[in-house]
mmCIF file with all atom_site columns, C-alpha atoms in Angstrom:
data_model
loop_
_atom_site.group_PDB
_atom_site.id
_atom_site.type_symbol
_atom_site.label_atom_id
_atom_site.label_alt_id
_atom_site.label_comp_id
_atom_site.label_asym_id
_atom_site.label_entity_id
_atom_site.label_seq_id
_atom_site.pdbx_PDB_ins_code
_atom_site.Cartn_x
_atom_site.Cartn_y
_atom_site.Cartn_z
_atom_site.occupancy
_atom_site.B_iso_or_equiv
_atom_site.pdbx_formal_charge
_atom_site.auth_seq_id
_atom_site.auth_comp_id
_atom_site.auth_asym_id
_atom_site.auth_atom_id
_atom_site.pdbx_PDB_model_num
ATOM 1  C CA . UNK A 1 1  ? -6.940  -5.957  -2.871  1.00 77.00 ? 1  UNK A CA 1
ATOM 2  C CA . UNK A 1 2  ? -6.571  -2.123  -3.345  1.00 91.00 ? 2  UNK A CA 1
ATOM 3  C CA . UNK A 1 3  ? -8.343  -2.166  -6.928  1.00 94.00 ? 3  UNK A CA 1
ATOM 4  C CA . UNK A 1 4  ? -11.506 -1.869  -5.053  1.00 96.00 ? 4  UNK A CA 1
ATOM 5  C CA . UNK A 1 5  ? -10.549 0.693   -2.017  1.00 96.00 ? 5  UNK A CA 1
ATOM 6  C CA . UNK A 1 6  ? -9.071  2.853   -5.155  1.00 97.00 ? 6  UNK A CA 1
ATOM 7  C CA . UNK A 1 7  ? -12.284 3.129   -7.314  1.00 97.00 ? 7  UNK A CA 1
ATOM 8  C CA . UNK A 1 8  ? -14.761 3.466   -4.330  1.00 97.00 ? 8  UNK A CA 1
ATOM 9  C CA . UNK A 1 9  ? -12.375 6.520   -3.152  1.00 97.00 ? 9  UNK A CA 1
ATOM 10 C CA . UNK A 1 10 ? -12.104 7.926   -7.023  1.00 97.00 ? 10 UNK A CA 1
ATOM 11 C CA . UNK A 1 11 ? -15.897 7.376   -6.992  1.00 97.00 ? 11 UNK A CA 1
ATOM 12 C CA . UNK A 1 12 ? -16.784 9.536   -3.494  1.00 98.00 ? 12 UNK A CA 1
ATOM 13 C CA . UNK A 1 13 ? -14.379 11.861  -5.063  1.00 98.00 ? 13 UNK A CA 1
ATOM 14 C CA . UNK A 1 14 ? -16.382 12.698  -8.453  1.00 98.00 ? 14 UNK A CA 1
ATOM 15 C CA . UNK A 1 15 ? -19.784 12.355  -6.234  1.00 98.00 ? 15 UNK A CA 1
ATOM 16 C CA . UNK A 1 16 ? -18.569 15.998  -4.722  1.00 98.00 ? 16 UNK A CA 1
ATOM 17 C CA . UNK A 1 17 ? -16.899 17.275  -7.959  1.00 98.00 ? 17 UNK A CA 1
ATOM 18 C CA . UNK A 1 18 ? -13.814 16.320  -7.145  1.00 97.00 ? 18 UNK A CA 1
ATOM 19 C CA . UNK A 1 19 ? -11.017 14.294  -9.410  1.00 95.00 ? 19 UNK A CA 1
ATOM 20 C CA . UNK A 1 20 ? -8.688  12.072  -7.256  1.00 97.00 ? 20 UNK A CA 1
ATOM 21 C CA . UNK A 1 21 ? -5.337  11.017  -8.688  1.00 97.00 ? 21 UNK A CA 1
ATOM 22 C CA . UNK A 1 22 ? -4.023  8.251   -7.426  1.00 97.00 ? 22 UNK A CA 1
ATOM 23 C CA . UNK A 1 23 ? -0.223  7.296   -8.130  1.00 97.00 ? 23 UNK A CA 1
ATOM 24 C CA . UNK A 1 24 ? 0.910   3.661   -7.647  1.00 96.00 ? 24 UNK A CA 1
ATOM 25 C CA . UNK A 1 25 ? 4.615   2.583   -7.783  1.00 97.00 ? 25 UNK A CA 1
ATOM 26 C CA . UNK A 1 26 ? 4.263   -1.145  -7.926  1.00 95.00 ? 26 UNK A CA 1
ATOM 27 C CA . UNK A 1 27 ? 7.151   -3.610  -7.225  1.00 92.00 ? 27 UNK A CA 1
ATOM 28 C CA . UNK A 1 28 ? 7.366   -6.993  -8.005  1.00 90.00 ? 28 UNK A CA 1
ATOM 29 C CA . UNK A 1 29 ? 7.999   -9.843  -10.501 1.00 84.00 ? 29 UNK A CA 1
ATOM 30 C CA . UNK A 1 30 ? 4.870   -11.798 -12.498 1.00 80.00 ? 30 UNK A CA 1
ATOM 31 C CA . UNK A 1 31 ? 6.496   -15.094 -10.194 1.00 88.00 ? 31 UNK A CA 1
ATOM 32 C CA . UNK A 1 32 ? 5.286   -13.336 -7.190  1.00 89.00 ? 32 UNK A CA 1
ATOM 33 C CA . UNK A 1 33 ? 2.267   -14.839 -5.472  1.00 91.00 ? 33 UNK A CA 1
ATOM 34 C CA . UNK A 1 34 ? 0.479   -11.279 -5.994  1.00 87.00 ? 34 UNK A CA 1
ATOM 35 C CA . UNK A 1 35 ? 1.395   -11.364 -9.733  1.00 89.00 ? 35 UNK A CA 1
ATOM 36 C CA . UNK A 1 36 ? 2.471   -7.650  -10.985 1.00 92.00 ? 36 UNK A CA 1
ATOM 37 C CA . UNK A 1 37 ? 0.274   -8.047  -13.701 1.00 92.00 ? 37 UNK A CA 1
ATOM 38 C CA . UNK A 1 38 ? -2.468  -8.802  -12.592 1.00 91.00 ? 38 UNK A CA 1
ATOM 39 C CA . UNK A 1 39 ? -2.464  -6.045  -10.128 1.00 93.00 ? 39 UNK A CA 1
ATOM 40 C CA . UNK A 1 40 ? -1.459  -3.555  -12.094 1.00 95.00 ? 40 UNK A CA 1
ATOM 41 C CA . UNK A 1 41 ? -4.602  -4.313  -14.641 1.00 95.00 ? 41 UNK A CA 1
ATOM 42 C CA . UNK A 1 42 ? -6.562  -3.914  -11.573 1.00 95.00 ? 42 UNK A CA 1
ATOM 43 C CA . UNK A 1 43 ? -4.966  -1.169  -9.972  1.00 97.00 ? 43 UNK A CA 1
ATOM 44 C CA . UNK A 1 44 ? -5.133  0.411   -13.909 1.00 97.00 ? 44 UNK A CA 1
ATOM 45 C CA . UNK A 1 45 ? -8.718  -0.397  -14.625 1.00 97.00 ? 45 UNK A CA 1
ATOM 46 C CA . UNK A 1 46 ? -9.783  1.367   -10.914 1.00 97.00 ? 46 UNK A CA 1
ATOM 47 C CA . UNK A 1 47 ? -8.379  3.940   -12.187 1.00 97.00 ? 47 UNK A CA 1
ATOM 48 C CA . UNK A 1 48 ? -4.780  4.537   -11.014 1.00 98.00 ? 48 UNK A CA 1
ATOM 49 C CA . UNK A 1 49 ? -1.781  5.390   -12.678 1.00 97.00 ? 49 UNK A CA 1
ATOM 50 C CA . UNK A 1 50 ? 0.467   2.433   -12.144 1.00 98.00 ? 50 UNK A CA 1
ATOM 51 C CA . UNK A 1 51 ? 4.374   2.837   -12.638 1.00 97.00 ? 51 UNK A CA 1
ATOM 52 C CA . UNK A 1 52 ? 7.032   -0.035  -11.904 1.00 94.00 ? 52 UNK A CA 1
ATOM 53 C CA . UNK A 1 53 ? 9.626   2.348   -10.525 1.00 95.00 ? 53 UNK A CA 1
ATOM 54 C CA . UNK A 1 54 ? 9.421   4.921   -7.658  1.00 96.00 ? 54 UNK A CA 1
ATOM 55 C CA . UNK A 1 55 ? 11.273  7.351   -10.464 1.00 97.00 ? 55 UNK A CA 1
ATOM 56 C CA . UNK A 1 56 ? 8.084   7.113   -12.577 1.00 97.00 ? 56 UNK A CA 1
ATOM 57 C CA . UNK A 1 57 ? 5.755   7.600   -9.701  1.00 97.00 ? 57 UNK A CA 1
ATOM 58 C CA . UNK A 1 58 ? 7.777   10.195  -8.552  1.00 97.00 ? 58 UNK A CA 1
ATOM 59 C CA . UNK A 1 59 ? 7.614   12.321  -12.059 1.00 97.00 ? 59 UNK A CA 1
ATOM 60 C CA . UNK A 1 60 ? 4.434   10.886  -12.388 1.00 97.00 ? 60 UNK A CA 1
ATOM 61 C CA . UNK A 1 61 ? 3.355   13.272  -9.093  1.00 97.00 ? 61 UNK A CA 1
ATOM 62 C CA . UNK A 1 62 ? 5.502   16.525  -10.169 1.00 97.00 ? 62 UNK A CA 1
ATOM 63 C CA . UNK A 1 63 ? 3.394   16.481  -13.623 1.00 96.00 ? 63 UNK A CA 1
ATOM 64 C CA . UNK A 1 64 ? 0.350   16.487  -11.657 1.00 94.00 ? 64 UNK A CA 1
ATOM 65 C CA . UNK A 1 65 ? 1.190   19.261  -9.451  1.00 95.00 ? 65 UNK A CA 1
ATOM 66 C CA . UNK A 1 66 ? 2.496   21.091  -11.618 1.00 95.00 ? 66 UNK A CA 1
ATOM 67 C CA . UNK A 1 67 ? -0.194  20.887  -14.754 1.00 84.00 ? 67 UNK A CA 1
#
């Protein structure tokens, strides 16, 4: 599971001062043995941003870098 590997890096992050963003584009169907929604509530809730096309990630990103 990345939930967990995604809040313990957001977490050594703010323990310096530091705010990571992390972007997810997340493929898949609810059939699939991973189950999209389930992981992307726990991808959400460790604090990524979660989008279900690589167009959304990808504007997602050019927001953040640009402010």
């Amino acid at each position: 599971e990345l939930g967990p590997a995604v809040r313990r890096a957001r977490d050594t992050a703010a323990e310096v001062g530091h705010d990571l963003a992390v972007l997810v584009s997340l493929v898949g169907t609810a059939a699939d043995p991973q189950d999209l929604v389930r992981q992307a509530e726990t991808l959400q809730s460790a604090g990524a941003s979660v989008h279900l096309t690589n167009a959304a990630a990808a504007r997602a990103a050019i927001d953040l870098v640009e402010g």
